[in-house]
Amino acid sequence: QVQLVESGGGLVQAGGSLRLSCAVSGGIFSINAMGWYRQAPGKQREFVARISSVGFTNYVDSVKGRFTISRDNGKNTVYLQMNSLKPEDTAVYYCNIQLPYGMDSWGKGTLVTVSS
C-alpha cells in the first residue's frame, strides 16, 4: 500500500531553518493535494500547509511568511521549508496526501524541536 516517509526533522535554534521532506511510494497513480500537519505535546493536531496538484498553497496563520510548501511531482515528494523557526513550532510534523476515490494517507511523523 501507499507509504509516506518523512525526513528532515531535528533540533534547531530559534531563528534557524529546517527543510522537511515526505517521499511517497507504493501503488500511486496520482496525488491530489499534499500537506503538512503538526502536533505539539499536549495539543491537538493542527493544519500547517497544503499544496494542490497545480501548486496553489495555503498556510495556517502562525506560519505565514516563514514556511513554504512545495512539491516535486516527478519524485512524488512534498517539502516544507521552515525559516525563522520559533519555539512554538516544536512539534511532530506529519505528511498527508489526498488521493483519488476519497482516500488519504499519513506518514508516521518527524520531530522538530526549536530551542530558545
Short mmCIF file of N, CA and C in Angstrom, two decimals:
data_model
loop_
_atom_site.label_atom_id
_atom_site.label_comp_id
_atom_site.label_asym_id
_atom_site.label_seq_id
_atom_site.Cartn_x
_atom_site.Cartn_y
_atom_site.Cartn_z
N GLN A 1 0.84 -1.20 0.00
CA GLN A 1 0.00 0.00 0.00
C GLN A 1 0.87 1.25 0.00
N VAL A 2 0.24 2.38 0.03
CA VAL A 2 0.95 3.65 -0.04
C VAL A 2 1.80 3.85 1.21
N GLN A 3 3.02 4.31 1.01
CA GLN A 3 3.93 4.62 2.10
C GLN A 3 4.37 6.07 2.02
N LEU A 4 4.36 6.75 3.15
CA LEU A 4 4.85 8.12 3.27
C LEU A 4 5.97 8.12 4.29
N VAL A 5 7.14 8.60 3.90
CA VAL A 5 8.30 8.62 4.76
C VAL A 5 8.78 10.05 4.90
N GLU A 6 8.66 10.61 6.11
CA GLU A 6 9.11 11.96 6.39
C GLU A 6 10.57 11.95 6.83
N SER A 7 11.26 13.03 6.54
CA SER A 7 12.63 13.19 7.00
C SER A 7 12.92 14.68 7.13
N GLY A 8 14.02 15.00 7.79
CA GLY A 8 14.47 16.37 7.90
C GLY A 8 14.24 17.02 9.24
N GLY A 9 13.54 16.36 10.14
CA GLY A 9 13.35 16.92 11.45
C GLY A 9 14.62 16.90 12.26
N GLY A 10 14.59 17.60 13.38
CA GLY A 10 15.75 17.66 14.24
C GLY A 10 15.66 18.80 15.20
N LEU A 11 16.80 19.12 15.79
CA LEU A 11 16.92 20.19 16.77
C LEU A 11 17.56 21.40 16.12
N VAL A 12 16.94 22.56 16.29
CA VAL A 12 17.44 23.78 15.70
C VAL A 12 17.21 24.93 16.68
N GLN A 13 18.08 25.92 16.63
CA GLN A 13 17.91 27.09 17.46
C GLN A 13 16.82 28.00 16.90
N ALA A 14 16.19 28.76 17.79
CA ALA A 14 15.23 29.76 17.34
C ALA A 14 15.86 30.67 16.31
N GLY A 15 15.10 30.95 15.26
CA GLY A 15 15.61 31.74 14.15
C GLY A 15 16.24 30.93 13.05
N GLY A 16 16.47 29.66 13.29
CA GLY A 16 17.08 28.80 12.30
C GLY A 16 16.08 28.24 11.32
N SER A 17 16.57 27.33 10.48
CA SER A 17 15.77 26.77 9.40
C SER A 17 15.92 25.26 9.34
N LEU A 18 14.88 24.62 8.85
CA LEU A 18 14.88 23.20 8.53
C LEU A 18 14.04 23.00 7.29
N ARG A 19 14.35 21.94 6.55
CA ARG A 19 13.52 21.54 5.44
C ARG A 19 13.06 20.11 5.64
N LEU A 20 11.76 19.93 5.72
CA LEU A 20 11.18 18.61 5.84
C LEU A 20 10.86 18.06 4.46
N SER A 21 11.02 16.76 4.32
CA SER A 21 10.69 16.07 3.08
C SER A 21 9.75 14.92 3.39
N CYS A 22 8.89 14.63 2.45
CA CYS A 22 7.99 13.49 2.55
C CYS A 22 7.98 12.80 1.20
N ALA A 23 8.53 11.60 1.15
CA ALA A 23 8.59 10.82 -0.07
C ALA A 23 7.47 9.79 -0.06
N VAL A 24 6.73 9.76 -1.14
CA VAL A 24 5.58 8.87 -1.28
C VAL A 24 5.93 7.75 -2.23
N SER A 25 5.65 6.53 -1.83
CA SER A 25 5.90 5.37 -2.67
C SER A 25 4.74 4.40 -2.55
N GLY A 26 4.76 3.40 -3.40
CA GLY A 26 3.70 2.41 -3.42
C GLY A 26 2.89 2.51 -4.70
N GLY A 27 1.71 1.94 -4.65
CA GLY A 27 0.86 1.91 -5.83
C GLY A 27 0.14 3.22 -6.08
N ILE A 28 0.92 4.24 -6.43
CA ILE A 28 0.39 5.58 -6.63
C ILE A 28 0.30 5.87 -8.12
N PHE A 29 -0.87 6.22 -8.56
CA PHE A 29 -1.07 6.68 -9.92
C PHE A 29 -1.23 8.19 -10.00
N SER A 30 -1.79 8.79 -8.98
CA SER A 30 -1.93 10.23 -8.93
C SER A 30 -2.10 10.67 -7.49
N ILE A 31 -1.66 11.89 -7.21
CA ILE A 31 -1.81 12.51 -5.91
C ILE A 31 -2.46 13.86 -6.12
N ASN A 32 -3.48 14.12 -5.35
CA ASN A 32 -4.12 15.43 -5.44
C ASN A 32 -3.37 16.42 -4.54
N ALA A 33 -3.97 16.87 -3.48
CA ALA A 33 -3.28 17.79 -2.59
C ALA A 33 -2.28 17.05 -1.70
N MET A 34 -1.25 17.77 -1.28
CA MET A 34 -0.26 17.28 -0.33
C MET A 34 -0.13 18.34 0.74
N GLY A 35 0.12 17.89 1.97
CA GLY A 35 0.19 18.87 3.03
C GLY A 35 0.94 18.38 4.25
N TRP A 36 1.06 19.29 5.20
CA TRP A 36 1.71 19.04 6.46
C TRP A 36 0.82 19.44 7.61
N TYR A 37 0.81 18.61 8.64
CA TYR A 37 0.16 18.90 9.90
C TYR A 37 1.19 18.76 11.01
N ARG A 38 0.87 19.27 12.18
CA ARG A 38 1.79 19.12 13.30
C ARG A 38 1.01 18.94 14.59
N GLN A 39 1.66 18.31 15.54
CA GLN A 39 1.07 18.09 16.85
C GLN A 39 2.13 18.33 17.91
N ALA A 40 1.91 19.33 18.73
CA ALA A 40 2.78 19.63 19.84
C ALA A 40 2.36 18.81 21.05
N PRO A 41 3.27 18.58 22.00
CA PRO A 41 2.90 17.81 23.19
C PRO A 41 1.71 18.40 23.92
N GLY A 42 0.73 17.57 24.21
CA GLY A 42 -0.44 18.01 24.93
C GLY A 42 -1.44 18.80 24.12
N LYS A 43 -1.22 18.95 22.82
CA LYS A 43 -2.11 19.72 21.98
C LYS A 43 -2.69 18.85 20.87
N GLN A 44 -3.76 19.33 20.27
CA GLN A 44 -4.37 18.64 19.15
C GLN A 44 -3.56 18.87 17.88
N ARG A 45 -3.68 17.93 16.96
CA ARG A 45 -3.02 18.08 15.67
C ARG A 45 -3.65 19.24 14.91
N GLU A 46 -2.80 20.06 14.28
CA GLU A 46 -3.29 21.20 13.55
C GLU A 46 -2.74 21.21 12.13
N PHE A 47 -3.51 21.78 11.25
CA PHE A 47 -3.10 22.00 9.87
C PHE A 47 -1.97 23.03 9.82
N VAL A 48 -0.99 22.78 8.96
CA VAL A 48 0.12 23.70 8.78
C VAL A 48 0.14 24.29 7.38
N ALA A 49 0.17 23.43 6.36
CA ALA A 49 0.32 23.90 4.99
C ALA A 49 -0.23 22.87 4.03
N ARG A 50 -0.67 23.35 2.88
CA ARG A 50 -1.23 22.49 1.85
C ARG A 50 -0.83 23.02 0.49
N ILE A 51 -0.62 22.11 -0.46
CA ILE A 51 -0.35 22.50 -1.83
C ILE A 51 -1.16 21.61 -2.75
N SER A 52 -1.81 22.21 -3.72
CA SER A 52 -2.64 21.47 -4.65
C SER A 52 -1.79 20.84 -5.73
N SER A 53 -2.42 20.06 -6.58
CA SER A 53 -1.71 19.39 -7.66
C SER A 53 -1.10 20.36 -8.66
N VAL A 54 -1.60 21.58 -8.71
CA VAL A 54 -1.07 22.57 -9.64
C VAL A 54 -0.36 23.72 -8.93
N GLY A 55 -0.08 23.55 -7.63
CA GLY A 55 0.79 24.48 -6.95
C GLY A 55 0.13 25.56 -6.12
N PHE A 56 -1.17 25.56 -5.99
CA PHE A 56 -1.82 26.53 -5.10
C PHE A 56 -1.58 26.12 -3.65
N THR A 57 -1.29 27.10 -2.82
CA THR A 57 -0.90 26.83 -1.44
C THR A 57 -1.77 27.60 -0.46
N ASN A 58 -1.86 27.06 0.74
CA ASN A 58 -2.38 27.82 1.86
C ASN A 58 -1.70 27.35 3.14
N TYR A 59 -1.74 28.22 4.16
CA TYR A 59 -1.00 28.02 5.39
C TYR A 59 -1.83 28.44 6.59
N VAL A 60 -1.53 27.85 7.71
CA VAL A 60 -2.07 28.36 8.95
C VAL A 60 -1.43 29.72 9.24
N ASP A 61 -2.20 30.62 9.84
CA ASP A 61 -1.73 31.99 10.01
C ASP A 61 -0.39 32.06 10.75
N SER A 62 -0.17 31.19 11.69
CA SER A 62 1.01 31.28 12.53
C SER A 62 2.32 31.01 11.78
N VAL A 63 2.26 30.43 10.58
CA VAL A 63 3.49 30.15 9.84
C VAL A 63 3.60 30.95 8.55
N LYS A 64 2.61 31.75 8.23
CA LYS A 64 2.66 32.54 7.01
C LYS A 64 3.86 33.47 7.01
N GLY A 65 4.55 33.50 5.89
CA GLY A 65 5.74 34.31 5.77
C GLY A 65 7.00 33.65 6.25
N ARG A 66 6.88 32.51 6.92
CA ARG A 66 8.05 31.80 7.44
C ARG A 66 8.22 30.42 6.80
N PHE A 67 7.12 29.74 6.52
CA PHE A 67 7.16 28.40 5.95
C PHE A 67 6.75 28.44 4.49
N THR A 68 7.33 27.56 3.69
CA THR A 68 6.97 27.42 2.30
C THR A 68 6.81 25.95 1.96
N ILE A 69 5.65 25.59 1.44
CA ILE A 69 5.41 24.23 1.00
C ILE A 69 5.64 24.15 -0.51
N SER A 70 6.23 23.06 -0.95
CA SER A 70 6.45 22.83 -2.37
C SER A 70 6.37 21.34 -2.64
N ARG A 71 6.32 21.00 -3.92
CA ARG A 71 6.26 19.58 -4.28
C ARG A 71 7.01 19.35 -5.56
N ASP A 72 7.54 18.14 -5.68
CA ASP A 72 8.18 17.67 -6.89
C ASP A 72 7.34 16.50 -7.37
N ASN A 73 6.51 16.75 -8.35
CA ASN A 73 5.59 15.71 -8.79
C ASN A 73 6.32 14.53 -9.44
N GLY A 74 7.45 14.80 -10.08
CA GLY A 74 8.22 13.72 -10.67
C GLY A 74 8.79 12.76 -9.64
N LYS A 75 9.05 13.25 -8.44
CA LYS A 75 9.59 12.42 -7.36
C LYS A 75 8.54 12.03 -6.34
N ASN A 76 7.30 12.45 -6.53
CA ASN A 76 6.24 12.21 -5.55
C ASN A 76 6.68 12.60 -4.15
N THR A 77 7.22 13.80 -4.05
CA THR A 77 7.76 14.29 -2.80
C THR A 77 7.22 15.69 -2.51
N VAL A 78 6.88 15.93 -1.25
CA VAL A 78 6.46 17.23 -0.80
C VAL A 78 7.45 17.72 0.25
N TYR A 79 7.70 19.02 0.24
CA TYR A 79 8.67 19.63 1.13
C TYR A 79 8.01 20.71 1.97
N LEU A 80 8.59 20.97 3.11
CA LEU A 80 8.21 22.11 3.93
C LEU A 80 9.48 22.82 4.36
N GLN A 81 9.75 23.96 3.74
CA GLN A 81 10.88 24.79 4.13
C GLN A 81 10.43 25.67 5.29
N MET A 82 11.10 25.55 6.41
CA MET A 82 10.73 26.26 7.62
C MET A 82 11.86 27.20 7.99
N ASN A 83 11.59 28.49 7.91
CA ASN A 83 12.55 29.52 8.25
C ASN A 83 12.07 30.29 9.48
N SER A 84 12.99 31.01 10.08
CA SER A 84 12.67 31.83 11.26
C SER A 84 11.91 31.03 12.30
N LEU A 85 12.40 29.86 12.60
CA LEU A 85 11.69 28.96 13.49
C LEU A 85 11.60 29.53 14.90
N LYS A 86 10.48 29.24 15.53
CA LYS A 86 10.18 29.70 16.88
C LYS A 86 9.99 28.49 17.78
N PRO A 87 10.21 28.66 19.09
CA PRO A 87 9.97 27.53 19.99
C PRO A 87 8.57 26.95 19.88
N GLU A 88 7.58 27.78 19.60
CA GLU A 88 6.22 27.29 19.47
C GLU A 88 6.00 26.44 18.22
N ASP A 89 6.98 26.38 17.33
CA ASP A 89 6.91 25.47 16.20
C ASP A 89 7.29 24.04 16.58
N THR A 90 7.78 23.83 17.77
CA THR A 90 8.16 22.50 18.22
C THR A 90 6.96 21.56 18.18
N ALA A 91 7.10 20.47 17.45
CA ALA A 91 6.00 19.53 17.28
C ALA A 91 6.49 18.35 16.46
N VAL A 92 5.67 17.32 16.43
CA VAL A 92 5.84 16.27 15.44
C VAL A 92 5.08 16.70 14.19
N TYR A 93 5.78 16.68 13.07
CA TYR A 93 5.21 17.11 11.81
C TYR A 93 4.85 15.88 10.98
N TYR A 94 3.62 15.86 10.49
CA TYR A 94 3.08 14.73 9.75
C TYR A 94 2.77 15.13 8.31
N CYS A 95 3.16 14.28 7.40
CA CYS A 95 2.84 14.45 5.99
C CYS A 95 1.49 13.82 5.69
N ASN A 96 0.73 14.48 4.84
CA ASN A 96 -0.58 13.99 4.42
C ASN A 96 -0.74 14.16 2.93
N ILE A 97 -1.30 13.16 2.28
CA ILE A 97 -1.62 13.27 0.86
C ILE A 97 -3.08 12.90 0.65
N GLN A 98 -3.68 13.57 -0.31
CA GLN A 98 -5.04 13.25 -0.72
C GLN A 98 -4.99 12.52 -2.04
N LEU A 99 -5.71 11.42 -2.11
CA LEU A 99 -5.72 10.53 -3.26
C LEU A 99 -7.10 10.49 -3.89
N PRO A 100 -7.17 10.00 -5.11
CA PRO A 100 -8.50 9.82 -5.73
C PRO A 100 -9.35 8.84 -4.95
N TYR A 101 -10.62 8.85 -5.27
CA TYR A 101 -11.60 7.93 -4.69
C TYR A 101 -11.80 8.17 -3.20
N GLY A 102 -11.62 9.40 -2.76
CA GLY A 102 -11.90 9.75 -1.38
C GLY A 102 -10.92 9.21 -0.36
N MET A 103 -9.72 8.87 -0.77
CA MET A 103 -8.74 8.31 0.15
C MET A 103 -7.67 9.33 0.49
N ASP A 104 -7.07 9.16 1.65
CA ASP A 104 -5.88 9.92 2.01
C ASP A 104 -4.94 9.03 2.81
N SER A 105 -3.75 9.53 3.04
CA SER A 105 -2.73 8.74 3.71
C SER A 105 -1.84 9.66 4.55
N TRP A 106 -1.27 9.10 5.61
CA TRP A 106 -0.46 9.84 6.56
C TRP A 106 0.89 9.18 6.77
N GLY A 107 1.90 10.01 7.01
CA GLY A 107 3.18 9.50 7.44
C GLY A 107 3.21 9.29 8.94
N LYS A 108 4.33 8.77 9.42
CA LYS A 108 4.49 8.49 10.85
C LYS A 108 4.96 9.70 11.64
N GLY A 109 5.44 10.73 10.97
CA GLY A 109 5.84 11.96 11.63
C GLY A 109 7.34 12.08 11.80
N THR A 110 7.79 13.32 11.86
CA THR A 110 9.18 13.64 12.16
C THR A 110 9.20 14.78 13.18
N LEU A 111 10.05 14.66 14.17
CA LEU A 111 10.07 15.60 15.28
C LEU A 111 10.92 16.81 14.96
N VAL A 112 10.35 17.98 15.18
CA VAL A 112 11.06 19.25 15.07
C VAL A 112 11.09 19.88 16.45
N THR A 113 12.28 20.17 16.93
CA THR A 113 12.46 20.81 18.23
C THR A 113 13.22 22.11 18.04
N VAL A 114 12.63 23.20 18.48
CA VAL A 114 13.23 24.53 18.34
C VAL A 114 13.57 25.04 19.73
N SER A 115 14.84 25.27 19.97
CA SER A 115 15.30 25.74 21.26
C SER A 115 15.32 27.26 21.30
N SER A 116 15.08 27.82 22.48
CA SER A 116 15.05 29.27 22.65
C SER A 116 16.33 29.78 23.28
#
